[in-house]
Tab-separated table of C-alpha atoms in Angstrom:
chain	number	residue	atom	x	y	z
A	1	MET	CA	-5.154	-28.633	14.352
A	2	ALA	CA	-5.060	-27.863	10.677
A	3	THR	CA	-3.243	-30.387	8.489
A	4	ASP	CA	0.129	-29.548	6.964
A	5	ALA	CA	-1.521	-29.264	3.564
A	6	GLN	CA	-4.115	-26.813	4.911
A	7	GLN	CA	-1.386	-24.802	6.592
A	8	ALA	CA	0.595	-24.763	3.348
A	9	CYS	CA	-2.459	-23.435	1.486
A	10	PHE	CA	-2.960	-20.764	4.140
A	11	GLU	CA	0.656	-19.672	3.710
A	12	ALA	CA	0.204	-19.608	-0.062
A	13	GLY	CA	-2.810	-17.343	0.273
A	14	ILE	CA	-0.933	-14.939	2.556
A	15	LYS	CA	1.751	-14.478	-0.086
A	16	PHE	CA	-0.793	-13.743	-2.800
A	17	GLY	CA	-2.721	-11.212	-0.768
A	18	SER	CA	0.555	-9.595	0.293
A	19	LEU	CA	1.893	-9.281	-3.221
A	20	TYR	CA	-1.317	-7.890	-4.599
A	21	HIS	CA	-2.075	-5.312	-1.949
A	22	GLN	CA	1.507	-4.199	-1.448
A	23	PHE	CA	2.038	-3.372	-5.095
A	24	ALA	CA	-1.403	-2.593	-6.563
A	25	GLY	CA	-1.499	1.097	-7.379
A	26	THR	CA	2.205	1.363	-8.212
A	27	PRO	CA	2.803	3.749	-11.120
A	28	VAL	CA	3.921	1.632	-14.080
A	29	SER	CA	4.835	2.218	-17.721
A	30	THR	CA	6.413	0.000	-20.350
A	31	SER	CA	9.805	1.337	-19.260
A	32	SER	CA	9.432	0.181	-15.662
A	33	THR	CA	7.817	-3.251	-15.988
A	34	ARG	CA	11.034	-5.243	-15.601
A	35	SER	CA	12.169	-3.579	-12.373
A	36	LEU	CA	8.695	-3.895	-10.895
A	37	GLU	CA	8.502	-7.608	-11.746
A	38	ALA	CA	11.876	-8.219	-10.092
A	39	ALA	CA	11.062	-6.253	-6.954
A	40	MET	CA	7.689	-7.946	-6.504
A	41	ALA	CA	9.163	-11.421	-6.866
A	42	GLU	CA	12.159	-10.816	-4.604
A	43	ALA	CA	10.093	-9.038	-1.949
A	44	ILE	CA	7.566	-11.831	-1.575
A	45	GLU	CA	10.245	-14.538	-1.757
A	46	ASN	CA	11.482	-13.086	1.541
A	47	GLN	CA	8.350	-14.344	3.250
A	48	PRO	CA	8.503	-17.666	5.095
A	49	PHE	CA	7.904	-20.883	3.113
A	50	CYS	CA	7.891	-18.955	-0.177
A	51	GLU	CA	10.297	-20.753	-2.493
A	52	ALA	CA	9.658	-19.109	-5.828
A	53	VAL	CA	7.654	-16.208	-7.226
A	54	ASP	CA	7.392	-15.385	-10.909
A	55	VAL	CA	5.714	-12.151	-11.970
A	56	THR	CA	4.965	-11.103	-15.534
A	57	VAL	CA	3.727	-7.560	-16.064
A	58	HIS	CA	2.543	-7.563	-19.670
A	59	ASP	CA	3.981	-4.677	-21.667
A	60	ASP	CA	1.146	-4.780	-24.180
A	61	ARG	CA	-1.496	-4.553	-21.480
A	62	VAL	CA	0.384	-1.718	-19.780
A	63	ALA	CA	0.597	0.122	-23.096
A	64	ASP	CA	-3.150	-0.325	-23.646
A	65	ALA	CA	-3.893	0.933	-20.127
A	66	VAL	CA	-1.845	4.114	-20.555
A	67	ASP	CA	-4.767	6.134	-21.750
A	68	HIS	CA	-3.874	9.603	-20.641
A	69	GLU	CA	-1.147	12.027	-21.539
A	70	ASN	CA	1.014	11.290	-18.542
A	71	GLY	CA	2.320	8.061	-20.015
A	72	TYR	CA	1.774	5.709	-17.106
A	73	THR	CA	-0.930	3.745	-15.383
A	74	GLU	CA	-1.358	2.056	-11.984
A	75	LEU	CA	-0.667	-1.610	-11.423
A	76	THR	CA	-3.745	-3.799	-11.155
A	77	GLY	CA	-4.298	-7.517	-11.399
A	78	SER	CA	-5.419	-7.254	-14.996
A	79	LEU	CA	-1.915	-6.231	-16.089
A	80	MET	CA	0.000	-9.195	-14.692
A	81	ASP	CA	0.280	-12.946	-14.228
A	82	VAL	CA	1.805	-14.355	-11.059
A	83	GLU	CA	2.962	-17.871	-10.212
A	84	MET	CA	4.214	-18.996	-6.797
A	85	ARG	CA	5.557	-22.098	-5.147
A	86	ILE	CA	5.189	-22.534	-1.388
A	87	GLU	CA	6.876	-25.321	0.590
A	88	TYR	CA	5.583	-26.104	4.069
A	89	ALA	CA	6.383	-29.249	6.065
A	90	GLY	CA	6.877	-31.364	2.979
A	91	VAL	CA	3.840	-29.993	1.178
A	92	THR	CA	4.315	-28.123	-2.081
A	93	VAL	CA	1.629	-25.679	-3.156
A	94	ARG	CA	1.556	-24.070	-6.583
A	95	THR	CA	-0.617	-21.014	-7.156
A	96	ARG	CA	-1.390	-18.756	-10.078
A	97	MET	CA	-3.117	-15.470	-10.683
A	98	GLU	CA	-4.489	-14.906	-14.143
A	99	MET	CA	-7.374	-13.255	-15.890
A	100	GLU	CA	-10.620	-15.210	-16.011
A	101	ASP	CA	-13.754	-13.660	-17.477
A	102	GLY	CA	-12.069	-10.273	-17.320
A	103	TYR	CA	-11.301	-10.525	-13.623
A	104	PRO	CA	-7.947	-11.478	-12.047
A	105	LEU	CA	-8.370	-14.693	-10.109
A	106	MET	CA	-5.956	-16.165	-7.544
A	107	LYS	CA	-5.990	-19.940	-7.824
A	108	LEU	CA	-4.577	-23.001	-6.139
A	109	VAL	CA	-3.047	-24.959	-8.990
A	110	ASP	CA	-1.688	-27.959	-7.164
A	111	VAL	CA	-1.167	-29.259	-3.623
A	112	VAL	CA	1.440	-32.012	-3.348
A	113	ASP	CA	1.932	-33.666	0.016
A	114	GLY	CA	5.161	-35.631	0.359
A	115	GLY	CA	5.357	-36.282	-3.325
A	116	GLU	CA	1.734	-37.269	-3.680
A	117	SER	CA	-0.358	-34.674	-5.492
A	118	SER	CA	-3.897	-34.074	-4.353
A	119	GLU	CA	-4.545	-33.228	-7.972
A	120	SER	CA	-3.422	-36.524	-9.422
A	121	ALA	CA	-4.214	-38.778	-6.480
A	122	ASP	CA	-6.193	-41.773	-7.687
A	123	PRO	CA	-6.926	-44.545	-5.193
A	124	ASN	CA	-7.786	-46.884	-8.034
A	125	ALA	CA	-4.603	-46.405	-9.993
B	1	MET	CA	-3.184	31.144	-8.525
B	2	ALA	CA	-0.210	29.432	-7.022
B	3	THR	CA	3.168	30.400	-8.434
B	4	ASP	CA	5.122	27.977	-10.613
B	5	ALA	CA	7.559	27.452	-7.752
B	6	GLN	CA	4.739	26.620	-5.336
B	7	GLN	CA	3.221	24.247	-7.874
B	8	ALA	CA	6.617	22.601	-8.348
B	9	CYS	CA	6.931	22.097	-4.595
B	10	PHE	CA	3.419	20.607	-4.470
B	11	GLU	CA	4.379	18.157	-7.214
B	12	ALA	CA	7.555	17.269	-5.325
B	13	GLY	CA	5.563	16.509	-2.219
B	14	ILE	CA	3.148	14.268	-4.112
B	15	LYS	CA	6.057	12.154	-5.344
B	16	PHE	CA	7.462	11.757	-1.848
B	17	GLY	CA	4.191	10.768	-0.269
B	18	SER	CA	3.523	8.366	-3.140
B	19	LEU	CA	6.874	6.655	-2.885
B	20	TYR	CA	6.687	6.278	0.852
B	21	HIS	CA	3.155	4.979	1.186
B	22	GLN	CA	3.271	2.767	-1.889
B	23	PHE	CA	6.328	0.866	-0.728
B	24	ALA	CA	6.390	1.088	3.093
B	25	GLY	CA	5.680	-2.357	4.467
B	26	THR	CA	7.331	-4.220	1.589
B	27	PRO	CA	9.174	-7.330	2.824
B	28	VAL	CA	12.889	-6.653	2.432
B	29	SER	CA	16.131	-8.491	3.195
B	30	THR	CA	19.716	-7.806	2.240
B	31	SER	CA	19.178	-9.995	-0.819
B	32	SER	CA	16.336	-7.877	-2.195
B	33	THR	CA	17.490	-4.312	-1.542
B	34	ARG	CA	18.782	-3.660	-5.072
B	35	SER	CA	15.619	-4.722	-6.879
B	36	LEU	CA	13.485	-2.721	-4.474
B	37	GLU	CA	15.590	0.410	-4.961
B	38	ALA	CA	15.298	0.100	-8.737
B	39	ALA	CA	11.548	-0.506	-8.711
B	40	MET	CA	10.875	2.396	-6.362
B	41	ALA	CA	12.927	4.824	-8.442
B	42	GLU	CA	11.505	3.736	-11.799
B	43	ALA	CA	7.927	3.648	-10.538
B	44	ILE	CA	7.969	7.192	-9.194
B	45	GLU	CA	9.890	8.534	-12.203
B	46	ASN	CA	6.769	7.637	-14.186
B	47	GLN	CA	4.871	10.388	-12.422
B	48	PRO	CA	4.553	13.759	-14.152
B	49	PHE	CA	7.363	16.319	-13.704
B	50	CYS	CA	9.534	13.754	-11.900
B	51	GLU	CA	12.913	13.831	-13.604
B	52	ALA	CA	15.070	11.715	-11.301
B	53	VAL	CA	14.642	9.543	-8.223
B	54	ASP	CA	17.500	7.951	-6.346
B	55	VAL	CA	16.750	5.440	-3.592
B	56	THR	CA	19.289	3.845	-1.277
B	57	VAL	CA	18.074	1.047	0.957
B	58	HIS	CA	20.930	0.556	3.403
B	59	ASP	CA	22.005	-3.086	3.672
B	60	ASP	CA	23.472	-2.577	7.135
B	61	ARG	CA	20.272	-1.057	8.481
B	62	VAL	CA	18.214	-3.845	6.898
B	63	ALA	CA	20.506	-6.432	8.481
B	64	ASP	CA	20.116	-4.739	11.876
B	65	ALA	CA	16.331	-4.659	11.499
B	66	VAL	CA	16.070	-8.362	10.687
B	67	ASP	CA	15.529	-9.361	14.257
B	68	HIS	CA	13.494	-12.506	13.946
B	69	GLU	CA	14.141	-15.907	12.530
B	70	ASN	CA	12.366	-15.296	9.260
B	71	GLY	CA	15.243	-13.295	7.853
B	72	TYR	CA	13.412	-10.246	6.577
B	73	THR	CA	11.901	-7.021	7.776
B	74	GLU	CA	9.418	-4.468	6.391
B	75	LEU	CA	10.514	-1.345	4.603
B	76	THR	CA	10.255	1.853	6.638
B	77	GLY	CA	11.732	5.298	6.237
B	78	SER	CA	14.499	4.532	8.691
B	79	LEU	CA	16.044	2.011	6.290
B	80	MET	CA	16.474	4.287	3.285
B	81	ASP	CA	17.556	7.613	1.866
B	82	VAL	CA	15.720	9.125	-1.081
B	83	GLU	CA	16.614	12.028	-3.358
B	84	MET	CA	14.386	13.433	-6.090
B	85	ARG	CA	14.471	16.113	-8.717
B	86	ILE	CA	11.227	17.640	-9.981
B	87	GLU	CA	10.990	19.981	-12.962
B	88	TYR	CA	7.871	22.088	-13.403
B	89	ALA	CA	7.526	25.084	-15.717
B	90	GLY	CA	11.200	25.965	-15.510
B	91	VAL	CA	11.410	25.438	-11.752
B	92	THR	CA	13.714	22.735	-10.408
B	93	VAL	CA	12.983	21.313	-6.969
B	94	ARG	CA	15.376	19.012	-5.153
B	95	THR	CA	14.133	16.978	-2.209
B	96	ARG	CA	15.651	14.494	0.208
B	97	MET	CA	14.446	12.068	2.846
B	98	GLU	CA	16.912	11.201	5.538
B	99	MET	CA	17.046	10.376	9.204
B	100	GLU	CA	16.999	13.322	11.583
B	101	ASP	CA	16.842	12.740	15.332
B	102	GLY	CA	15.892	9.142	14.668
B	103	TYR	CA	12.926	10.047	12.492
B	104	PRO	CA	12.825	10.008	8.682
B	105	LEU	CA	12.197	13.538	7.457
B	106	MET	CA	11.153	14.600	3.946
B	107	LYS	CA	12.824	17.879	3.095
B	108	LEU	CA	12.887	20.511	0.382
B	109	VAL	CA	16.578	20.926	-0.380
B	110	ASP	CA	16.477	23.527	-3.093
B	111	VAL	CA	14.005	25.418	-5.276
B	112	VAL	CA	15.519	26.957	-8.407
B	113	ASP	CA	13.311	29.140	-10.595
B	114	GLY	CA	14.624	29.741	-14.088
B	115	GLY	CA	18.187	29.221	-13.036
B	116	GLU	CA	17.893	31.398	-9.954
B	117	SER	CA	17.945	29.415	-6.723
B	118	SER	CA	15.791	30.532	-3.850
B	119	GLU	CA	18.528	29.049	-1.695
B	120	SER	CA	21.425	31.015	-3.060
B	121	ALA	CA	19.596	34.112	-4.262
B	122	ASP	CA	21.371	37.168	-2.897
B	123	PRO	CA	20.428	40.540	-4.349
B	124	ASN	CA	23.551	42.091	-2.820
B	125	ALA	CA	26.006	39.585	-4.238
C	1	MET	CA	16.011	28.168	1.448
C	2	ALA	CA	12.512	27.527	0.267
C	3	THR	CA	9.894	30.089	1.272
C	4	ASP	CA	7.239	29.230	3.831
C	5	ALA	CA	4.651	29.132	1.050
C	6	GLN	CA	6.775	26.692	-0.974
C	7	GLN	CA	7.292	24.546	2.099
C	8	ALA	CA	3.560	24.580	2.766
C	9	CYS	CA	2.884	23.425	-0.795
C	10	PHE	CA	5.457	20.647	-0.422
C	11	GLU	CA	3.717	19.484	2.753
C	12	ALA	CA	0.370	19.580	0.968
C	13	GLY	CA	1.720	17.395	-1.804
C	14	ILE	CA	3.098	14.850	0.672
C	15	LYS	CA	-0.344	14.436	2.205
C	16	PHE	CA	-1.963	13.874	-1.185
C	17	GLY	CA	0.552	11.304	-2.343
C	18	SER	CA	0.308	9.561	1.021
C	19	LEU	CA	-3.459	9.352	0.991
C	20	TYR	CA	-3.605	8.103	-2.548
C	21	HIS	CA	-0.944	5.441	-2.411
C	22	GLN	CA	-1.808	4.216	1.070
C	23	PHE	CA	-5.427	3.520	0.218
C	24	ALA	CA	-5.564	2.894	-3.551
C	25	GLY	CA	-6.396	-0.754	-4.083
C	26	THR	CA	-8.523	-1.086	-0.943
C	27	PRO	CA	-11.523	-3.366	-1.539
C	28	VAL	CA	-14.612	-1.167	-1.480
C	29	SER	CA	-18.351	-1.638	-1.965
C	30	THR	CA	-21.317	0.652	-1.368
C	31	SER	CA	-21.566	-0.839	2.134
C	32	SER	CA	-18.034	0.203	3.132
C	33	THR	CA	-17.667	3.676	1.648
C	34	ARG	CA	-18.408	5.577	4.855
C	35	SER	CA	-15.864	3.738	7.013
C	36	LEU	CA	-13.224	4.097	4.321
C	37	GLU	CA	-13.844	7.839	3.990
C	38	ALA	CA	-13.524	8.296	7.753
C	39	ALA	CA	-10.352	6.231	8.045
C	40	MET	CA	-8.657	7.996	5.144
C	41	ALA	CA	-9.447	11.440	6.520
C	42	GLU	CA	-8.435	10.663	10.104
C	43	ALA	CA	-5.263	8.837	9.071
C	44	ILE	CA	-3.925	11.689	6.967
C	45	GLU	CA	-4.986	14.337	9.505
C	46	ASN	CA	-2.417	12.714	11.798
C	47	GLN	CA	0.361	13.976	9.549
C	48	PRO	CA	2.111	17.227	10.497
C	49	PHE	CA	0.569	20.528	9.332
C	50	CYS	CA	-2.529	18.738	8.056
C	51	GLU	CA	-5.514	20.576	9.525
C	52	ALA	CA	-8.443	19.068	7.647
C	53	VAL	CA	-9.093	16.271	5.172
C	54	ASP	CA	-12.447	15.602	3.567
C	55	VAL	CA	-12.914	12.463	1.490
C	56	THR	CA	-16.000	11.575	-0.534
C	57	VAL	CA	-16.143	8.096	-2.013
C	58	HIS	CA	-19.067	8.276	-4.426
C	59	ASP	CA	-21.533	5.440	-3.920
C	60	ASP	CA	-22.834	5.706	-7.470
C	61	ARG	CA	-19.357	5.437	-8.965
C	62	VAL	CA	-18.548	2.498	-6.714
C	63	ALA	CA	-21.775	0.787	-7.771
C	64	ASP	CA	-20.905	1.350	-11.439
C	65	ALA	CA	-17.400	-0.032	-10.930
C	66	VAL	CA	-18.635	-3.229	-9.278
C	67	ASP	CA	-18.787	-5.122	-12.500
C	68	HIS	CA	-18.157	-8.663	-11.398
C	69	GLU	CA	-20.047	-11.121	-9.289
C	70	ASN	CA	-17.999	-10.555	-6.167
C	71	GLY	CA	-19.745	-7.310	-5.378
C	72	TYR	CA	-16.776	-5.067	-4.739
C	73	THR	CA	-14.134	-3.097	-6.550
C	74	GLU	CA	-10.759	-1.535	-5.662
C	75	LEU	CA	-10.398	2.084	-4.672
C	76	THR	CA	-8.955	4.347	-7.352
C	77	GLY	CA	-8.868	8.085	-7.807
C	78	SER	CA	-11.824	7.987	-10.166
C	79	LEU	CA	-14.140	6.925	-7.323
C	80	MET	CA	-13.466	9.783	-4.931
C	81	ASP	CA	-13.028	13.492	-4.363
C	82	VAL	CA	-10.593	14.739	-1.726
C	83	GLU	CA	-10.121	18.184	-0.213
C	84	MET	CA	-7.371	19.130	2.250
C	85	ARG	CA	-6.236	22.142	4.195
C	86	ILE	CA	-2.597	22.429	5.238
C	87	GLU	CA	-1.279	25.090	7.626
C	88	TYR	CA	2.447	25.771	7.731
C	89	ALA	CA	4.100	28.805	9.331
C	90	GLY	CA	1.122	31.049	8.745
C	91	VAL	CA	0.516	29.814	5.209
C	92	THR	CA	-2.757	28.074	4.400
C	93	VAL	CA	-2.845	25.740	1.405
C	94	ARG	CA	-6.061	24.277	0.043
C	95	THR	CA	-5.897	21.307	-2.315
C	96	ARG	CA	-8.403	19.186	-4.177
C	97	MET	CA	-8.425	15.951	-6.144
C	98	GLU	CA	-11.158	15.577	-8.686
C	99	MET	CA	-11.787	14.074	-12.077
C	100	GLU	CA	-10.680	16.128	-15.056
C	101	ASP	CA	-10.949	14.688	-18.572
C	102	GLY	CA	-11.493	11.258	-17.065
C	103	TYR	CA	-8.318	11.366	-15.013
C	104	PRO	CA	-8.059	12.166	-11.281
C	105	LEU	CA	-5.998	15.321	-10.855
C	106	MET	CA	-4.453	16.613	-7.627
C	107	LYS	CA	-4.590	20.395	-7.625
C	108	LEU	CA	-3.440	23.357	-5.576
C	109	VAL	CA	-6.600	25.384	-5.093
C	110	ASP	CA	-5.312	28.276	-3.044
C	111	VAL	CA	-2.169	29.414	-1.212
C	112	VAL	CA	-2.771	32.097	1.418
C	113	ASP	CA	0.229	33.602	3.174
C	114	GLY	CA	-0.552	35.467	6.369
C	115	GLY	CA	-4.028	36.300	5.248
C	116	GLU	CA	-3.007	37.370	1.762
C	117	SER	CA	-4.011	34.912	-0.928
C	118	SER	CA	-1.690	34.333	-3.829
C	119	GLU	CA	-4.870	33.671	-5.762
C	120	SER	CA	-6.383	37.070	-5.205
C	121	ALA	CA	-3.168	39.077	-5.088
C	122	ASP	CA	-3.587	42.152	-7.244
C	123	PRO	CA	-0.566	44.420	-7.712
C	124	ASN	CA	-2.883	47.236	-8.804
C	125	ALA	CA	-5.093	47.146	-5.743
D	1	MET	CA	-7.620	-30.687	-7.289
D	2	ALA	CA	-7.266	-29.111	-3.907
D	3	THR	CA	-9.849	-30.102	-1.316
D	4	ASP	CA	-12.508	-27.657	-0.181
D	5	ALA	CA	-10.723	-27.318	3.155
D	6	GLN	CA	-7.432	-26.507	1.416
D	7	GLN	CA	-9.171	-23.985	-0.799
D	8	ALA	CA	-10.816	-22.432	2.252
D	9	CYS	CA	-7.412	-22.070	3.923
D	10	PHE	CA	-5.986	-20.495	0.760
D	11	GLU	CA	-8.821	-17.977	0.759
D	12	ALA	CA	-8.202	-17.253	4.440
D	13	GLY	CA	-4.555	-16.553	3.738
D	14	ILE	CA	-5.386	-14.179	0.895
D	15	LYS	CA	-7.534	-12.095	3.239
D	16	PHE	CA	-4.770	-11.866	5.834
D	17	GLY	CA	-2.088	-10.854	3.393
D	18	SER	CA	-4.465	-8.327	1.836
D	19	LEU	CA	-5.392	-6.724	5.123
D	20	TYR	CA	-1.825	-6.497	6.309
D	21	HIS	CA	-0.209	-5.097	3.193
D	22	GLN	CA	-3.055	-2.771	2.283
D	23	PHE	CA	-3.029	-1.006	5.626
D	24	ALA	CA	0.500	-1.380	7.045
D	25	GLY	CA	2.133	2.024	7.027
D	26	THR	CA	-1.101	3.956	7.590
D	27	PRO	CA	-0.541	6.962	9.869
D	28	VAL	CA	-2.277	6.207	13.161
D	29	SER	CA	-2.704	7.919	16.531
D	30	THR	CA	-4.914	7.175	19.497
D	31	SER	CA	-7.502	9.506	17.983
D	32	SER	CA	-7.820	7.521	14.749
D	33	THR	CA	-7.718	3.892	15.912
D	34	ARG	CA	-11.484	3.352	15.825
D	35	SER	CA	-11.994	4.566	12.261
D	36	LEU	CA	-9.025	2.537	11.065
D	37	GLU	CA	-10.332	-0.631	12.727
D	38	ALA	CA	-13.725	-0.173	11.098
D	39	ALA	CA	-12.329	0.539	7.646
D	40	MET	CA	-9.969	-2.437	7.746
D	41	ALA	CA	-12.715	-4.833	8.802
D	42	GLU	CA	-15.303	-3.585	6.320
D	43	ALA	CA	-12.831	-3.445	3.440
D	44	ILE	CA	-11.686	-7.029	3.823
D	45	GLU	CA	-15.216	-8.300	4.466
D	46	ASN	CA	-15.924	-7.247	0.883
D	47	GLN	CA	-13.647	-10.015	-0.355
D	48	PRO	CA	-15.227	-13.313	-1.420
D	49	PHE	CA	-15.894	-15.963	1.260
D	50	CYS	CA	-14.943	-13.524	4.039
D	51	GLU	CA	-17.754	-13.637	6.569
D	52	ALA	CA	-16.344	-11.677	9.499
D	53	VAL	CA	-13.269	-9.608	10.300
D	54	ASP	CA	-12.513	-8.166	13.706
D	55	VAL	CA	-9.619	-5.740	14.104
D	56	THR	CA	-8.334	-4.315	17.361
D	57	VAL	CA	-5.749	-1.566	17.159
D	58	HIS	CA	-4.493	-1.253	20.717
D	59	ASP	CA	-4.535	2.332	21.951
D	60	ASP	CA	-1.859	1.661	24.554
D	61	ARG	CA	0.521	0.181	22.011
D	62	VAL	CA	-0.133	3.079	19.636
D	63	ALA	CA	0.573	5.543	22.441
D	64	ASP	CA	3.828	3.741	23.243
D	65	ALA	CA	4.855	3.771	19.586
D	66	VAL	CA	4.293	7.520	19.198
D	67	ASP	CA	7.823	8.401	20.061
D	68	HIS	CA	8.362	11.602	18.160
D	69	GLU	CA	6.891	15.037	18.376
D	70	ASN	CA	4.496	14.583	15.504
D	71	GLY	CA	2.079	12.579	17.596
D	72	TYR	CA	1.477	9.633	15.316
D	73	THR	CA	3.064	6.391	14.197
D	74	GLU	CA	2.616	3.973	11.287
D	75	LEU	CA	0.464	0.879	11.525
D	76	THR	CA	2.364	-2.380	11.894
D	77	GLY	CA	1.375	-5.844	12.992
D	78	SER	CA	2.681	-5.248	16.488
D	79	LEU	CA	-0.055	-2.678	17.146
D	80	MET	CA	-3.061	-4.845	16.371
D	81	ASP	CA	-4.868	-8.153	16.733
D	82	VAL	CA	-6.987	-9.489	13.898
D	83	GLU	CA	-9.511	-12.320	13.789
D	84	MET	CA	-11.285	-13.567	10.675
D	85	ARG	CA	-13.848	-16.145	9.692
D	86	ILE	CA	-13.878	-17.518	6.153
D	87	GLU	CA	-16.639	-19.746	4.764
D	88	TYR	CA	-15.964	-21.747	1.621
D	89	ALA	CA	-18.073	-24.647	0.325
D	90	GLY	CA	-19.229	-25.640	3.782
D	91	VAL	CA	-15.810	-25.259	5.374
D	92	THR	CA	-15.327	-22.669	8.111
D	93	VAL	CA	-11.818	-21.361	8.739
D	94	ARG	CA	-10.938	-19.199	11.720
D	95	THR	CA	-7.689	-17.242	11.704
D	96	ARG	CA	-5.929	-14.909	14.079
D	97	MET	CA	-2.975	-12.555	14.010
D	98	GLU	CA	-1.328	-11.841	17.314
D	99	MET	CA	2.073	-11.164	18.787
D	100	GLU	CA	4.231	-14.175	19.499
D	101	ASP	CA	7.802	-13.740	20.703
D	102	GLY	CA	7.636	-10.091	19.708
D	103	TYR	CA	6.640	-10.856	16.132
D	104	PRO	CA	3.112	-10.684	14.669
D	105	LEU	CA	2.092	-14.142	13.521
D	106	MET	CA	-0.825	-15.036	11.245
D	107	LYS	CA	-2.311	-18.334	12.370
D	108	LEU	CA	-4.926	-20.853	11.344
D	109	VAL	CA	-6.983	-21.331	14.481
D	110	ASP	CA	-9.543	-23.838	13.311
D	111	VAL	CA	-10.719	-25.561	10.136
D	112	VAL	CA	-14.228	-27.013	10.357
D	113	ASP	CA	-15.505	-29.035	7.414
D	114	GLY	CA	-19.255	-29.556	7.351
D	115	GLY	CA	-19.550	-29.317	11.087
D	116	GLU	CA	-16.568	-31.539	11.824
D	117	SER	CA	-13.558	-29.649	13.132
D	118	SER	CA	-10.102	-30.755	12.113
D	119	GLU	CA	-9.066	-29.350	15.474
D	120	SER	CA	-11.298	-31.606	17.527
D	121	ALA	CA	-11.077	-34.652	15.289
D	122	ASP	CA	-10.501	-37.678	17.519
D	123	PRO	CA	-9.732	-40.989	15.832
D	124	ASN	CA	-10.729	-42.787	19.011
D	125	ALA	CA	-14.154	-41.234	19.308
């Protein structure tokens, strides 16, 4: 059996893949960023163990990406930051997607099992 | 060459297919219907020649579709009605998606060229 | 009522929007272009009135777009050409998506009603 | 910091969410199941750390789901089984999606770190 912390990380990954591939390609302009952020967050928060989703679609990046006369672009990872908190069997997982070396990267930020973070755990403390 | 009215109908179809296949499968519950409606409408209104999109995700149908313990379902055509208005070169096209015989159908409601509707046109009137 | 030719153009547009927004964002590399082309074509050919779909995902464009170490990119309109033939009530519509001025454009190529093309129609013939 | 096993499980989840939300909603009939299976598997195998994806879209379930005259349905989790193998920093994660109580469930099957499975770990050995 996987541990609760492993299961929590698996659940966290599902949410990230879901969010990205459900909404990538959505037509977006600076006038529709707010509604898209809200819909993405609320949609994924419906999924099990997903306590909080925060999506920022950057208006300035959207404006830069609108490079043709039609006035819109398609949502990609380079236009947004995403943060999520997953709770599974007492384990809290925090994740983040952000640009790194020009490529959007989904990252595990922190795994906290029953109040003890695997990030800060120090057996010698 | 296609006529302006044919081109307008082609554009109307693109918007419908886009809306449906971009958002079908989105996790939805009765607590996220409003944000999803807004995001769908604003996203597709970004597309060229698309003047107005109105989406209704029916709370009662969503509630009926939530048949497992997780409390959400996935968006399908049977949960929503959509109306759109496309304007292309003086032609106005109105379209609607609604349930017909238990199957969501995308329909051309009206094609009006320069103020003359192909629906109501009557040379003998 | 819309004419059969207008209805055929509406159906053609639906197929294009569907294809694009269903598959945009799919991870693609030069080793998966053929299976993606086949799946896109066969999926959309399932839709009503859709007689033929031909998708070309260009290996050279995919290779150029793979600009990070992971070895893949996401499908966008700039990586592919698409041709479709729709048949509705005796009307044949041909459509094409191809790059124009650096932007993928979905176009009505030809609308033929009962053997008479609206492209070649000549009132002086 | 997350452990390698936790990171491997996160990566496994990303692949599952990606596969599901990229392809859910795709028009499918019994004549297009094979090409869809191949495209889904090859697309997701492009993603980092994803060593093997096996997708089975069940022809009999597709046939049962085709309940209207158009002869196709839309892909959902209830029509398919998926198995994946992820390799990350010496950790092998096996995952599976299958129907359970009428609902498609994504599951961690096995997490093996450096040849030692967390499934078979026996403190008494």
